[in-house]
């Protein structure tokens, strides 16, 4: 990407960086290629670009200055939290500036009476819970990356985690945001008082991938920590039965704090890595966590156990204590790195499907995996139908990355066909631009562009991410699957 | 008659766009008071109804916008499920589209979430007459901007809703309401204390010197919590009538009394406001209704100073807007967003704010 950068445009960005270095102090602006290197990609390392500069402001006013300077000069600006995005959302623009919020990492206030915390955008997700812990409170959304990822990034991606079936995604747990508009003005969306007047711009901002404004502060809801949480592990001989168990639990009116599934290859990779005591010959395991008061949990454990056994689970274990509970979860939480040990590279997909389609879609994935000759491992949020197929590949083999990406797109098509979506939590970024053409019509994509235009007419905020150009969709043949109707349904798709 | 009138409705909008004629999408005609007067041609949604998808194990219901709310609620109740945000039923004629467009939530809101938190997807006609779909029927979906939740509370100014998918929740196994004799300040104090405890709360409303706490969930959990909050048990039928009354703005507080009716949203722990009148505090203090003869300007000032905002629920009055004024930079974003979805300005223009 570097080579293609327009020289004049890059020079313009450099000039803005120099101005900012004078105003904010040299330590806030990086332009040395070596210093820029760590910013050239995010969690999806397949996409890279060196920015013209990186700016690291320390305050909201400095953020505003950066936005104003870039807007005036028409220089692309890419906000960045911890860079853990898995869809290339924080990949720099080669003719632009990266705005890192990493130095704005203070928890400004824990308001116990209103059960909210006000935090700067660069605060790590887990740090919010740590700040709230002394008051018996916590921040519910817990992406697996919570040790590292920032609240600003969570807002931009509408991040979720194991808890979100019961406690919701970022959009359900952030009550207010202060952002800088592209005009360089601070606006407050939402707030501690419910239902801010006018349009729900907060809902619109959340998940907008840094394209509508730069978040300078967030007010997040804190919940009382459940007094009791216990986890059940159930092993199954086949995946459809495990899927059936998921549906039956929910149909019984139980909303678990977490309901996660791993398939056979995932179980074995995780077991080799963390020795959680998983049954390695099972075709699938379900982890079902129940939380609440001890009385509630006791009641629900009985009901869930009965359902699991009735469904034909070949083994159901209840973690005896906190230590064993952590152990059961450690395999799931470390599943990604565990898979990293069995394959040189892996590509993490992120689609959501209606739960009832679970078995059908997993079968489809298995067929595709065979056809492409690439192994796929499944670890996912079963409770909300959010799949994370991990495609194993070797980047050093010529053509393998391209085949992997193609397989990924096929998997997402399967998700859309089943009535689902191309991304449940990782966002579109750069990676899923082609898949957007699968899920949305021309008119819908044009409507997204009009919304972007309303916030950022000069298109300087994280440009060219998340919403593909219509030309791009046309190039891809405008593939459009909806309501299960594929174009040319009887043709082989691989 | 359940039927899909999408094509016809889209055609109406296209026509109106071409002529520049304002349209007023009409559900049941129950919420005229909830916005500014709009001059335009009615666009009835009647007949565009029917539940098009409901699979209890998916916790999702999809229905056409003109479907009566009562029909949706009955279908859910038959499966032991419900709408977690308990939308106010302001009349038998309320439609699902009107409910979503109005964006109102009931007593369960602080614990279960607001209406917009349950919106998973919509199909709508924008002001160009294009039929578009945003969001979907699954819990997690971050593809594209979230234009579906944006429709909640937009009062039909950004699009005519054709179809809505909502997340639903299981009905709690057990409910119990406890009543404590406390004044408003005492009730707020007590609530702030309870807020840190993981209690299965599903309602906290103070009116006429009594704090009502509704507990809901697993039987054993409710009983343990009841012992902790104390107070007296309210009879089941009486409790059901009380919460319905609060939810549907039908409690005697809303019907009788002098002065204009206001809804003031506040940080829940804000102390009682220095405004003369009768109060009903809902949402654990986050939503407070005031019946008062105080001038609108003063009510809005006091609400804003306490970190909140005030809506006039008595309908439009001379020189008083229904909704709390917006700061200029936010209003500008609103106008541009309106133009992005409704470039000819034909959808309920002026219903929320001048020009919107
Ligand atoms: C191992 C691993 C596990 C993960 N697990 C999960 C998971 O369980 N659930 C989940 O949802 N995600 C998960 N993710 C993805 C990722 O962690 C989340 O998307 C996270 O929200 C990104 O936060 P970040 O601070 O790293 O943002 P970045 O990657 O830095 O940026 C992400 C996007 O946010 C924008 N942005 C960042 N800060 C701001 C701001 N202040 N204002 C405006 N825009 C901003 C950027 O421009 C970019 O578009 C995982 C990632 C990894 C590597
Ligand atoms: C023949 C007739 C003429 C009228 N003329 C006027 C008039 O000139 N000025 C005036 O102020 N009032 C007029 N009204 C009252 C008007 O119906 C209400 O002001 C308003 O439209 C409330 O709609 P509702 O109660 O039917 O819908 P509700 O179901 O109560 O809906 C509330 C809000 O949501 C909107 N809405 C409803 N369904 C949808 C949907 N599917 N998609 C998007 N938005 C939706 C409504 O427009 C309204 O803003 C008229 C009513 C009738 C029956």
PDB file of C-alpha atoms and ligand atoms in Angstrom, chain A residues 42-43 78-86 89-90 101 121 142-145 148-162 209-211 213-216 336 346 381 388 425-426 462 465, chain B residues 140, ligand 1:
ATOM      1  CA  UNK A  42      -3.749  -3.805  13.955  1.00  0.00           C
ATOM      2  CA  UNK A  43      -4.732  -7.288  15.142  1.00  0.00           C
ATOM      3  CA  UNK A  78      -7.480   7.265  11.695  1.00  0.00           C
ATOM      4  CA  UNK A  79      -8.363   7.010  15.399  1.00  0.00           C
ATOM      5  CA  UNK A  80      -6.655   4.155  17.215  1.00  0.00           C
ATOM      6  CA  UNK A  81      -7.141   2.571  20.605  1.00  0.00           C
ATOM      7  CA  UNK A  82      -5.083  -0.512  21.387  1.00  0.00           C
ATOM      8  CA  UNK A  83      -5.035  -1.725  17.796  1.00  0.00           C
ATOM      9  CA  UNK A  84      -6.646  -5.069  18.606  1.00  0.00           C
ATOM     10  CA  UNK A  85      -9.257  -4.760  15.874  1.00  0.00           C
ATOM     11  CA  UNK A  86      -9.467  -8.012  13.961  1.00  0.00           C
ATOM     12  CA  UNK A  89     -10.385  -1.038  11.337  1.00  0.00           C
ATOM     13  CA  UNK A  90      -7.362   0.794  12.731  1.00  0.00           C
ATOM     14  CA  UNK A 101      -5.840   7.719  22.190  1.00  0.00           C
ATOM     15  CA  UNK A 121     -11.274   6.724  25.541  1.00  0.00           C
ATOM     16  CA  UNK A 142     -15.932  -8.456  28.315  1.00  0.00           C
ATOM     17  CA  UNK A 143     -14.327  -9.019  24.927  1.00  0.00           C
ATOM     18  CA  UNK A 144     -11.628 -11.687  25.109  1.00  0.00           C
ATOM     19  CA  UNK A 145      -9.210  -8.846  24.399  1.00  0.00           C
ATOM     20  CA  UNK A 148      -5.703  -4.682  26.177  1.00  0.00           C
ATOM     21  CA  UNK A 149      -8.532  -3.161  24.153  1.00  0.00           C
ATOM     22  CA  UNK A 150      -9.798   0.321  24.938  1.00  0.00           C
ATOM     23  CA  UNK A 151     -13.243   1.709  25.641  1.00  0.00           C
ATOM     24  CA  UNK A 152     -12.937   4.021  22.620  1.00  0.00           C
ATOM     25  CA  UNK A 153     -12.255   1.001  20.424  1.00  0.00           C
ATOM     26  CA  UNK A 154     -15.111  -0.897  22.098  1.00  0.00           C
ATOM     27  CA  UNK A 155     -17.480   1.973  21.305  1.00  0.00           C
ATOM     28  CA  UNK A 156     -16.280   2.122  17.705  1.00  0.00           C
ATOM     29  CA  UNK A 157     -16.717  -1.643  17.270  1.00  0.00           C
ATOM     30  CA  UNK A 158     -19.735  -2.209  19.545  1.00  0.00           C
ATOM     31  CA  UNK A 159     -17.643  -4.924  21.167  1.00  0.00           C
ATOM     32  CA  UNK A 160     -19.216  -7.851  22.956  1.00  0.00           C
ATOM     33  CA  UNK A 161     -18.006 -10.817  24.932  1.00  0.00           C
ATOM     34  CA  UNK A 162     -18.996 -13.955  26.745  1.00  0.00           C
ATOM     35  CA  UNK A 209     -15.817   2.221  13.353  1.00  0.00           C
ATOM     36  CA  UNK A 210     -14.307   5.645  13.958  1.00  0.00           C
ATOM     37  CA  UNK A 211     -15.942   7.146  10.881  1.00  0.00           C
ATOM     38  CA  UNK A 213     -16.466  11.304  15.199  1.00  0.00           C
ATOM     39  CA  UNK A 214     -13.615  10.827  17.653  1.00  0.00           C
ATOM     40  CA  UNK A 215     -14.680   9.645  21.103  1.00  0.00           C
ATOM     41  CA  UNK A 216     -13.011  11.729  23.814  1.00  0.00           C
ATOM     42  CA  UNK A 336      -7.281 -18.525  20.036  1.00  0.00           C
ATOM     43  CA  UNK A 346      -5.108 -18.536  11.390  1.00  0.00           C
ATOM     44  CA  UNK A 381     -20.655 -17.664  21.456  1.00  0.00           C
ATOM     45  CA  UNK A 388     -15.816 -17.489  15.112  1.00  0.00           C
ATOM     46  CA  UNK A 425     -18.577  -8.038  16.887  1.00  0.00           C
ATOM     47  CA  UNK A 426     -15.319  -7.480  15.048  1.00  0.00           C
ATOM     48  CA  UNK A 462     -11.100   6.730   8.887  1.00  0.00           C
ATOM     49  CA  UNK A 465     -13.318   1.625   5.893  1.00  0.00           C
TER      50      UNK A 465
ATOM     51  CA  UNK B 140     -25.090  -9.482  17.435  1.00  0.00           C
TER      52      UNK B 140
HETATM   53  C1  LIG C   1      -7.349 -11.989  20.893  1.00  0.00           C
HETATM   54  C2  LIG C   1      -8.476 -11.073  20.564  1.00  0.00           C
HETATM   55  C3  LIG C   1      -9.748 -11.374  21.065  1.00  0.00           C
HETATM   56  C4  LIG C   1     -10.817 -10.543  20.774  1.00  0.00           C
HETATM   57  N1  LIG C   1     -12.026 -10.843  21.319  1.00  0.00           N
HETATM   58  C5  LIG C   1     -13.067 -10.035  21.067  1.00  0.00           C
HETATM   59  C6  LIG C   1     -14.347 -10.320  21.632  1.00  0.00           C
HETATM   60  O1  LIG C   1     -14.534 -11.285  22.370  1.00  0.00           O
HETATM   61  N2  LIG C   1     -15.361  -9.482  21.342  1.00  0.00           N
HETATM   62  C7  LIG C   1     -15.180  -8.395  20.538  1.00  0.00           C
HETATM   63  O2  LIG C   1     -16.146  -7.657  20.332  1.00  0.00           O
HETATM   64  N3  LIG C   1     -13.993  -8.107  19.987  1.00  0.00           N
HETATM   65  C8  LIG C   1     -12.937  -8.886  20.232  1.00  0.00           C
HETATM   66  N4  LIG C   1     -11.724  -8.586  19.667  1.00  0.00           N
HETATM   67  C9  LIG C   1     -11.602  -7.444  18.740  1.00  0.00           C
HETATM   68  C10 LIG C   1     -11.144  -6.123  19.385  1.00  0.00           C
HETATM   69  O3  LIG C   1     -10.465  -6.357  20.591  1.00  0.00           O
HETATM   70  C11 LIG C   1     -12.317  -5.202  19.654  1.00  0.00           C
HETATM   71  O4  LIG C   1     -12.914  -4.832  18.423  1.00  0.00           O
HETATM   72  C12 LIG C   1     -11.961  -3.912  20.406  1.00  0.00           C
HETATM   73  O5  LIG C   1     -13.150  -3.184  20.649  1.00  0.00           O
HETATM   74  C13 LIG C   1     -10.985  -3.007  19.688  1.00  0.00           C
HETATM   75  O6  LIG C   1     -10.501  -2.049  20.613  1.00  0.00           O
HETATM   76  P1  LIG C   1      -9.117  -1.302  20.392  1.00  0.00           P
HETATM   77  O7  LIG C   1      -8.962  -0.315  21.500  1.00  0.00           O
HETATM   78  O8  LIG C   1      -8.037  -2.265  20.213  1.00  0.00           O
HETATM   79  O9  LIG C   1      -9.433  -0.527  19.061  1.00  0.00           O
HETATM   80  P2  LIG C   1      -8.538  -0.391  17.749  1.00  0.00           P
HETATM   81  O10 LIG C   1      -8.247  -1.732  17.176  1.00  0.00           O
HETATM   82  O11 LIG C   1      -7.420   0.507  18.031  1.00  0.00           O
HETATM   83  O12 LIG C   1      -9.576   0.352  16.824  1.00  0.00           O
HETATM   84  C14 LIG C   1     -10.750  -0.269  16.397  1.00  0.00           C
HETATM   85  C15 LIG C   1     -11.634   0.747  15.691  1.00  0.00           C
HETATM   86  O13 LIG C   1     -12.031   1.745  16.606  1.00  0.00           O
HETATM   87  C16 LIG C   1     -11.710   3.038  16.142  1.00  0.00           C
HETATM   88  N5  LIG C   1     -11.407   3.840  17.349  1.00  0.00           N
HETATM   89  C17 LIG C   1     -10.546   3.542  18.347  1.00  0.00           C
HETATM   90  N6  LIG C   1     -10.581   4.484  19.285  1.00  0.00           N
HETATM   91  C18 LIG C   1     -11.498   5.400  18.909  1.00  0.00           C
HETATM   92  C19 LIG C   1     -11.984   6.624  19.447  1.00  0.00           C
HETATM   93  N7  LIG C   1     -11.554   7.090  20.619  1.00  0.00           N
HETATM   94  N8  LIG C   1     -12.927   7.307  18.756  1.00  0.00           N
HETATM   95  C20 LIG C   1     -13.386   6.849  17.584  1.00  0.00           C
HETATM   96  N9  LIG C   1     -12.959   5.709  17.027  1.00  0.00           N
HETATM   97  C21 LIG C   1     -12.028   4.986  17.672  1.00  0.00           C
HETATM   98  C22 LIG C   1     -10.565   2.825  15.182  1.00  0.00           C
HETATM   99  O14 LIG C   1     -10.503   3.836  14.213  1.00  0.00           O
HETATM  100  C23 LIG C   1     -10.941   1.488  14.561  1.00  0.00           C
HETATM  101  O15 LIG C   1     -11.875   1.676  13.534  1.00  0.00           O
HETATM  102  C24 LIG C   1     -10.624  -9.408  19.953  1.00  0.00           C
HETATM  103  C25 LIG C   1      -9.355  -9.107  19.458  1.00  0.00           C
HETATM  104  C26 LIG C   1      -8.287  -9.924  19.744  1.00  0.00           C
HETATM  105  C27 LIG C   1      -6.950  -9.573  19.205  1.00  0.00           C
END
